[in-house]
mmCIF file of C-alpha atoms in Angstrom:
data_model
loop_
_atom_site.group_PDB
_atom_site.id
_atom_site.type_symbol
_atom_site.label_atom_id
_atom_site.label_comp_id
_atom_site.label_asym_id
_atom_site.label_seq_id
_atom_site.Cartn_x
_atom_site.Cartn_y
_atom_site.Cartn_z
ATOM 1 C CA UNK P 1 113.995 110.180 120.156
ATOM 2 C CA UNK P 2 117.197 108.062 119.774
ATOM 3 C CA UNK P 3 119.005 110.763 117.686
ATOM 4 C CA UNK P 4 122.453 109.768 118.943
ATOM 5 C CA UNK P 5 122.714 106.587 116.451
ATOM 6 C CA UNK P 6 121.599 108.974 113.488
ATOM 7 C CA UNK P 7 124.284 111.384 114.633
ATOM 8 C CA UNK P 8 126.971 109.005 114.802
ATOM 9 C CA UNK P 9 125.982 108.031 110.965
ATOM 10 C CA UNK P 10 125.919 111.496 109.759
ATOM 11 C CA UNK P 11 129.368 112.300 110.698
ATOM 12 C CA UNK P 12 130.906 110.677 107.957
ATOM 13 C CA UNK P 13 128.646 112.011 105.000
ATOM 14 C CA UNK P 14 129.171 115.610 106.352
ATOM 15 C CA UNK P 15 132.961 114.916 106.132
ATOM 16 C CA UNK P 16 132.902 113.744 102.657
ATOM 17 C CA UNK P 17 131.205 116.582 101.649
ATOM 18 C CA UNK P 18 133.180 119.169 103.212
ATOM 19 C CA UNK P 19 136.445 117.171 101.815
ATOM 20 C CA UNK P 20 134.783 117.076 98.095
ATOM 21 C CA UNK P 21 133.541 120.717 98.346
ATOM 22 C CA UNK P 22 137.480 121.903 99.203
ATOM 23 C CA UNK P 23 139.056 119.341 96.827
ATOM 24 C CA UNK P 24 136.945 120.115 93.632
ATOM 25 C CA UNK P 25 136.541 123.922 94.226
ATOM 26 C CA UNK P 26 139.403 124.923 91.551
ATOM 27 C CA UNK P 27 138.399 121.637 89.123
ATOM 28 C CA UNK P 28 138.627 122.375 85.059
ATOM 29 C CA UNK P 29 137.525 119.105 84.190
ATOM 30 C CA UNK P 30 134.444 118.536 82.006
ATOM 31 C CA UNK P 31 133.766 114.932 83.806
ATOM 32 C CA UNK P 32 134.483 116.225 87.447
ATOM 33 C CA UNK P 33 133.165 119.598 87.748
ATOM 34 C CA UNK P 34 133.437 121.581 90.954
ATOM 35 C CA UNK P 35 130.597 120.347 93.679
ATOM 36 C CA UNK P 36 129.071 124.348 93.856
ATOM 37 C CA UNK P 37 128.446 123.836 90.103
ATOM 38 C CA UNK P 38 126.783 120.404 90.649
ATOM 39 C CA UNK P 39 124.584 121.347 93.693
ATOM 40 C CA UNK P 40 123.822 124.650 91.693
ATOM 41 C CA UNK P 41 122.674 122.405 88.962
ATOM 42 C CA UNK P 42 120.881 120.172 91.592
ATOM 43 C CA UNK P 43 119.010 123.061 92.996
ATOM 44 C CA UNK P 44 117.977 124.398 89.783
ATOM 45 C CA UNK P 45 116.407 121.556 88.299
ATOM 46 C CA UNK P 46 114.657 120.691 91.281
ATOM 47 C CA UNK P 47 112.851 123.947 91.077
ATOM 48 C CA UNK P 48 112.337 124.851 87.362
ATOM 49 C CA UNK P 49 113.000 121.490 85.906
ATOM 50 C CA UNK P 50 111.224 118.291 86.143
ATOM 51 C CA UNK P 51 113.518 116.402 88.619
ATOM 52 C CA UNK P 52 111.432 117.110 91.275
ATOM 53 C CA UNK P 53 108.491 114.978 89.328
ATOM 54 C CA UNK P 54 111.028 112.562 88.796
ATOM 55 C CA UNK P 55 111.690 112.263 92.592
ATOM 56 C CA UNK P 56 108.363 111.587 93.412
ATOM 57 C CA UNK P 57 107.858 108.913 90.790
ATOM 58 C CA UNK P 58 110.989 107.093 91.967
ATOM 59 C CA UNK P 59 109.993 107.225 95.654
ATOM 60 C CA UNK P 60 106.366 106.292 95.088
ATOM 61 C CA UNK P 61 107.553 103.225 93.322
ATOM 62 C CA UNK P 62 110.419 102.492 96.117
ATOM 63 C CA UNK P 63 107.950 102.877 98.848
ATOM 64 C CA UNK P 64 105.114 100.732 97.057
ATOM 65 C CA UNK P 65 107.124 97.750 96.085
ATOM 66 C CA UNK P 66 109.283 97.791 99.296
ATOM 67 C CA UNK P 67 105.798 97.844 101.221
ATOM 68 C CA UNK P 68 104.344 95.188 98.928
ATOM 69 C CA UNK P 69 107.512 92.965 99.535
ATOM 70 C CA UNK P 70 107.353 93.580 103.479
ATOM 71 C CA UNK P 71 103.797 92.467 103.854
ATOM 72 C CA UNK P 72 104.091 89.190 101.483
ATOM 73 C CA UNK P 73 107.768 88.444 103.051
ATOM 74 C CA UNK P 74 106.841 88.760 106.493
ATOM 75 C CA UNK P 75 103.711 86.738 106.115
ATOM 76 C CA UNK P 76 105.197 83.971 104.116
ATOM 77 C CA UNK P 77 108.295 83.780 106.141
ATOM 78 C CA UNK P 78 106.470 83.484 109.314
ATOM 79 C CA UNK P 79 104.405 80.677 108.009
ATOM 80 C CA UNK P 80 107.195 78.672 106.255
ATOM 81 C CA UNK P 81 109.662 79.350 109.382
ATOM 82 C CA UNK P 82 107.179 77.974 111.670
ATOM 83 C CA UNK P 83 105.898 74.858 109.926
ATOM 84 C CA UNK P 84 109.220 72.510 109.782
ATOM 85 C CA UNK P 85 107.690 70.622 106.739
ATOM 86 C CA UNK P 86 106.741 73.548 104.538
ATOM 87 C CA UNK P 87 109.967 74.744 105.363
ATOM 88 C CA UNK P 88 111.870 72.062 104.030
ATOM 89 C CA UNK P 89 109.862 71.641 101.206
ATOM 90 C CA UNK P 90 110.264 75.196 100.065
ATOM 91 C CA UNK P 91 114.212 75.706 100.711
ATOM 92 C CA UNK P 92 115.696 74.323 97.403
ATOM 93 C CA UNK P 93 113.070 76.645 95.612
ATOM 94 C CA UNK P 94 114.020 79.362 97.771
ATOM 95 C CA UNK P 95 117.716 79.000 97.481
ATOM 96 C CA UNK P 96 117.302 79.119 93.660
ATOM 97 C CA UNK P 97 115.409 81.959 93.592
ATOM 98 C CA UNK P 98 117.755 83.819 96.214
ATOM 99 C CA UNK P 99 120.947 83.228 93.510
ATOM 100 C CA UNK P 100 119.136 84.354 90.496
ATOM 101 C CA UNK P 101 119.809 88.114 90.029
ATOM 102 C CA UNK P 102 116.315 90.277 89.698
ATOM 103 C CA UNK P 103 118.196 92.702 87.201
ATOM 104 C CA UNK P 104 117.883 89.498 84.556
ATOM 105 C CA UNK P 105 114.087 89.783 84.746
ATOM 106 C CA UNK P 106 114.554 93.805 83.711
ATOM 107 C CA UNK P 107 114.035 92.950 79.638
ATOM 108 C CA UNK P 108 111.390 90.545 80.399
ATOM 109 C CA UNK P 109 109.084 92.531 82.589
ATOM 110 C CA UNK P 110 109.594 95.410 80.461
ATOM 111 C CA UNK P 111 108.702 93.162 77.561
ATOM 112 C CA UNK P 112 105.462 91.420 79.288
ATOM 113 C CA UNK P 113 104.208 94.334 81.431
ATOM 114 C CA UNK P 114 105.337 97.423 79.293
ATOM 115 C CA UNK P 115 107.037 100.913 80.470
ATOM 116 C CA UNK P 116 104.741 102.335 83.357
ATOM 117 C CA UNK P 117 104.621 102.588 87.163
ATOM 118 C CA UNK P 118 103.459 99.170 87.501
ATOM 119 C CA UNK P 119 105.997 96.891 85.937
ATOM 120 C CA UNK P 120 108.540 98.985 87.901
ATOM 121 C CA UNK P 121 106.767 98.718 91.318
ATOM 122 C CA UNK P 122 106.694 94.786 90.590
ATOM 123 C CA UNK P 123 110.630 94.300 89.615
ATOM 124 C CA UNK P 124 111.241 96.428 93.210
ATOM 125 C CA UNK P 125 108.926 94.111 94.890
ATOM 126 C CA UNK P 126 110.358 90.856 93.413
ATOM 127 C CA UNK P 127 114.020 91.710 94.285
ATOM 128 C CA UNK P 128 112.871 92.939 97.852
ATOM 129 C CA UNK P 129 110.947 90.120 98.786
ATOM 130 C CA UNK P 130 113.410 87.207 99.416
ATOM 131 C CA UNK P 131 115.848 89.051 101.493
ATOM 132 C CA UNK P 132 112.547 90.237 104.180
ATOM 133 C CA UNK P 133 111.148 86.380 103.664
ATOM 134 C CA UNK P 134 114.743 84.457 104.267
ATOM 135 C CA UNK P 135 115.497 87.059 107.182
ATOM 136 C CA UNK P 136 111.958 86.249 108.869
ATOM 137 C CA UNK P 137 112.043 82.213 108.499
ATOM 138 C CA UNK P 138 115.782 82.817 110.072
ATOM 139 C CA UNK P 139 114.259 84.700 112.703
ATOM 140 C CA UNK P 140 111.474 82.361 113.559
ATOM 141 C CA UNK P 141 113.849 79.779 113.499
ATOM 142 C CA UNK P 142 116.063 81.956 116.241
ATOM 143 C CA UNK P 143 113.457 81.969 118.856
ATOM 144 C CA UNK P 144 114.136 79.425 121.335
ATOM 145 C CA UNK P 145 112.324 75.930 121.804
ATOM 146 C CA UNK P 146 111.220 76.703 125.775
ATOM 147 C CA UNK P 147 109.503 80.062 123.746
ATOM 148 C CA UNK P 148 107.538 77.426 121.713
ATOM 149 C CA UNK P 149 107.055 74.985 124.168
ATOM 150 C CA UNK P 150 105.420 77.458 126.846
ATOM 151 C CA UNK P 151 103.055 78.872 124.293
ATOM 152 C CA UNK P 152 101.667 75.232 123.424
ATOM 153 C CA UNK P 153 101.598 74.390 127.132
ATOM 154 C CA UNK P 154 99.599 77.315 127.678
ATOM 155 C CA UNK P 155 97.142 76.797 124.690
ATOM 156 C CA UNK P 156 97.423 79.792 123.203
ATOM 157 C CA UNK P 157 95.785 79.817 119.470
ATOM 158 C CA UNK P 158 97.875 79.613 116.624
ATOM 159 C CA UNK P 159 97.085 83.145 115.247
ATOM 160 C CA UNK P 160 97.581 84.750 118.431
ATOM 161 C CA UNK P 161 101.006 83.212 119.168
ATOM 162 C CA UNK P 162 102.322 84.118 115.604
ATOM 163 C CA UNK P 163 101.001 87.503 116.575
ATOM 164 C CA UNK P 164 102.030 88.026 120.030
ATOM 165 C CA UNK P 165 104.997 85.480 120.123
ATOM 166 C CA UNK P 166 106.471 84.635 116.909
ATOM 167 C CA UNK P 167 106.215 88.171 115.268
ATOM 168 C CA UNK P 168 108.270 89.902 118.085
ATOM 169 C CA UNK P 169 110.625 87.450 118.407
ATOM 170 C CA UNK P 170 111.587 87.476 114.563
ATOM 171 C CA UNK P 171 111.594 91.131 114.407
ATOM 172 C CA UNK P 172 114.821 92.036 114.894
ATOM 173 C CA UNK P 173 115.969 89.688 112.099
ATOM 174 C CA UNK P 174 112.647 91.081 109.823
ATOM 175 C CA UNK P 175 114.055 94.556 110.403
ATOM 176 C CA UNK P 176 117.652 93.506 109.161
ATOM 177 C CA UNK P 177 116.139 91.871 106.275
ATOM 178 C CA UNK P 178 114.341 94.971 105.213
ATOM 179 C CA UNK P 179 117.299 97.483 105.722
ATOM 180 C CA UNK P 180 118.884 94.683 103.023
ATOM 181 C CA UNK P 181 115.728 95.194 100.919
ATOM 182 C CA UNK P 182 115.886 98.800 100.921
ATOM 183 C CA UNK P 183 119.191 98.740 99.402
ATOM 184 C CA UNK P 184 118.118 96.819 96.463
ATOM 185 C CA UNK P 185 115.003 98.333 96.200
ATOM 186 C CA UNK P 186 116.965 101.650 95.238
ATOM 187 C CA UNK P 187 118.982 99.599 92.583
ATOM 188 C CA UNK P 188 116.254 98.183 91.081
ATOM 189 C CA UNK P 189 114.357 101.324 90.628
ATOM 190 C CA UNK P 190 117.521 103.402 88.834
ATOM 191 C CA UNK P 191 117.814 100.156 86.312
ATOM 192 C CA UNK P 192 114.126 99.730 85.650
ATOM 193 C CA UNK P 193 113.944 103.479 84.972
ATOM 194 C CA UNK P 194 117.128 103.741 82.585
ATOM 195 C CA UNK P 195 115.908 100.793 80.509
ATOM 196 C CA UNK P 196 111.993 101.559 80.144
ATOM 197 C CA UNK P 197 110.908 104.654 81.741
ATOM 198 C CA UNK P 198 110.037 108.267 80.320
ATOM 199 C CA UNK P 199 110.160 109.646 83.750
ATOM 200 C CA UNK P 200 112.223 109.240 86.859
ATOM 201 C CA UNK P 201 115.612 109.510 88.702
ATOM 202 C CA UNK P 202 116.885 106.734 86.275
ATOM 203 C CA UNK P 203 115.821 108.193 83.008
ATOM 204 C CA UNK P 204 116.732 111.915 84.321
ATOM 205 C CA UNK P 205 120.548 110.615 84.616
ATOM 206 C CA UNK P 206 120.689 108.684 81.603
ATOM 207 C CA UNK P 207 119.081 111.875 79.478
ATOM 208 C CA UNK P 208 121.423 113.923 81.274
ATOM 209 C CA UNK P 209 124.319 111.779 80.293
ATOM 210 C CA UNK P 210 123.391 111.179 76.792
ATOM 211 C CA UNK P 211 123.062 114.875 76.171
ATOM 212 C CA UNK P 212 126.741 115.479 78.062
ATOM 213 C CA UNK P 213 124.965 117.265 80.763
ATOM 214 C CA UNK P 214 127.408 116.208 83.453
ATOM 215 C CA UNK P 215 126.971 118.590 86.068
ATOM 216 C CA UNK P 216 123.294 117.534 85.641
ATOM 217 C CA UNK P 217 124.130 114.000 85.393
ATOM 218 C CA UNK P 218 126.066 114.093 88.651
ATOM 219 C CA UNK P 219 123.207 116.089 90.323
ATOM 220 C CA UNK P 220 120.872 113.083 89.752
ATOM 221 C CA UNK P 221 123.566 110.532 90.845
ATOM 222 C CA UNK P 222 123.874 112.804 94.297
ATOM 223 C CA UNK P 223 120.164 112.922 94.525
ATOM 224 C CA UNK P 224 119.734 108.852 94.637
ATOM 225 C CA UNK P 225 122.340 108.855 97.057
ATOM 226 C CA UNK P 226 120.335 111.047 99.010
ATOM 227 C CA UNK P 227 117.204 109.560 98.789
ATOM 228 C CA UNK P 228 118.862 106.061 99.793
ATOM 229 C CA UNK P 229 120.344 107.731 102.597
ATOM 230 C CA UNK P 230 117.476 109.256 104.117
ATOM 231 C CA UNK P 231 115.366 106.099 103.670
ATOM 232 C CA UNK P 232 117.723 104.038 105.577
ATOM 233 C CA UNK P 233 117.798 107.073 108.398
ATOM 234 C CA UNK P 234 114.372 106.973 108.527
ATOM 235 C CA UNK P 235 113.976 103.107 108.773
ATOM 236 C CA UNK P 236 116.983 103.195 111.728
ATOM 237 C CA UNK P 237 114.747 105.593 113.721
ATOM 238 C CA UNK P 238 111.726 103.091 113.701
ATOM 239 C CA UNK P 239 114.128 100.438 114.273
ATOM 240 C CA UNK P 240 115.336 102.147 117.517
ATOM 241 C CA UNK P 241 111.580 102.753 118.190
ATOM 242 C CA UNK P 242 110.407 99.502 117.841
ATOM 243 C CA UNK P 243 113.447 97.265 119.402
ATOM 244 C CA UNK P 244 114.349 99.321 122.415
ATOM 245 C CA UNK P 245 114.261 96.326 124.392
ATOM 246 C CA UNK P 246 116.633 94.392 121.907
ATOM 247 C CA UNK P 247 119.110 97.046 121.825
ATOM 248 C CA UNK P 248 119.202 96.926 125.459
ATOM 249 C CA UNK P 249 118.841 100.740 126.779
ATOM 250 C CA UNK P 250 120.529 101.223 129.784
ATOM 251 C CA UNK P 251 118.140 102.190 132.312
ATOM 252 C CA UNK P 252 117.857 105.631 134.125
ATOM 253 C CA UNK P 253 120.200 106.033 136.885
ATOM 254 C CA UNK P 254 117.848 107.679 139.698
ATOM 255 C CA UNK P 255 119.957 110.527 141.418
ATOM 256 C CA UNK P 256 120.706 109.974 145.075
ATOM 257 C CA UNK P 257 118.633 112.166 147.532
ATOM 258 C CA UNK P 258 120.486 115.096 148.794
ATOM 259 C CA UNK P 259 120.994 114.623 153.006
ATOM 260 C CA UNK P 260 119.039 117.480 154.592
ATOM 261 C CA UNK P 261 121.388 119.857 157.058
ATOM 262 C CA UNK P 262 119.529 119.121 160.220
ATOM 263 C CA UNK P 263 120.137 115.318 159.760
ATOM 264 C CA UNK P 264 123.854 115.752 158.802
ATOM 265 C CA UNK P 265 124.881 115.183 162.361
ATOM 266 C CA UNK P 266 122.263 113.567 164.533
ATOM 267 C CA UNK P 267 121.933 110.509 167.499
ATOM 268 C CA UNK P 268 119.845 107.418 166.590
ATOM 269 C CA UNK P 269 117.810 105.655 168.863
ATOM 270 C CA UNK P 270 121.116 103.486 169.855
ATOM 271 C CA UNK P 271 123.166 106.804 170.730
ATOM 272 C CA UNK P 272 125.334 106.461 167.822
ATOM 273 C CA UNK P 273 126.538 109.633 166.035
ATOM 274 C CA UNK P 274 125.914 109.917 162.377
ATOM 275 C CA UNK P 275 127.958 112.089 160.218
ATOM 276 C CA UNK P 276 126.447 113.056 156.491
ATOM 277 C CA UNK P 277 123.939 110.075 157.073
ATOM 278 C CA UNK P 278 126.959 107.561 158.268
ATOM 279 C CA UNK P 279 126.598 105.684 161.494
ATOM 280 C CA UNK P 280 130.248 106.359 163.142
#
């Protein structure tokens, strides 16, 4: 398992945590309490409050919205990237939608669909699908023309060519788009729960801040950061699992066989003497 890339990313958060722990140890500010107090509030709310239920609600919305965006974005991106006429026809529309901020749709979605879990999943899907789709199209276009010509020369069926040739070739770009979509999904999750939800991490932060429970507000904010970072590390593990060939893992170096003691000095068929296996 590729733990080294994960460890290379963990050292900085650990260092920041230690710096904050030391620098806020003697804090008397009402708005910036000590980190130990924030962590205590986080632990207490997870065990005895409703923060754990809020966490599960938000996590489910992110996973469902991101999963739908991945399926739709990859499928549509493969087709658009492969068919040049369709790509040229949809180019202006995709550029327009990409430039439109998804947060602007929050009031409209809440007004038309309500404040349940479905509208939040739809909002996360709506904001996450575009980076995945556009990166998939770019990944398909980046495949060399010789690959397409070879596949057509062997008369590989279109569906099989998409599954075994185009999809693996575009997979690095697809995973890059999913990484971008993940950060967008976390932001949209918080925004949708702040402006129209009785449950969720965004609602927890809103209620804690409105009640001037500063430690609880910081605790919810830290939990959102931990959630986003944990999902990012998990995606990194999946990426290194699927794209070992793309990251060019170095082949294992075979250790040389030890030379036997009885062959350290021997005579070959021509009468030359070998010392430690070398003809002298």
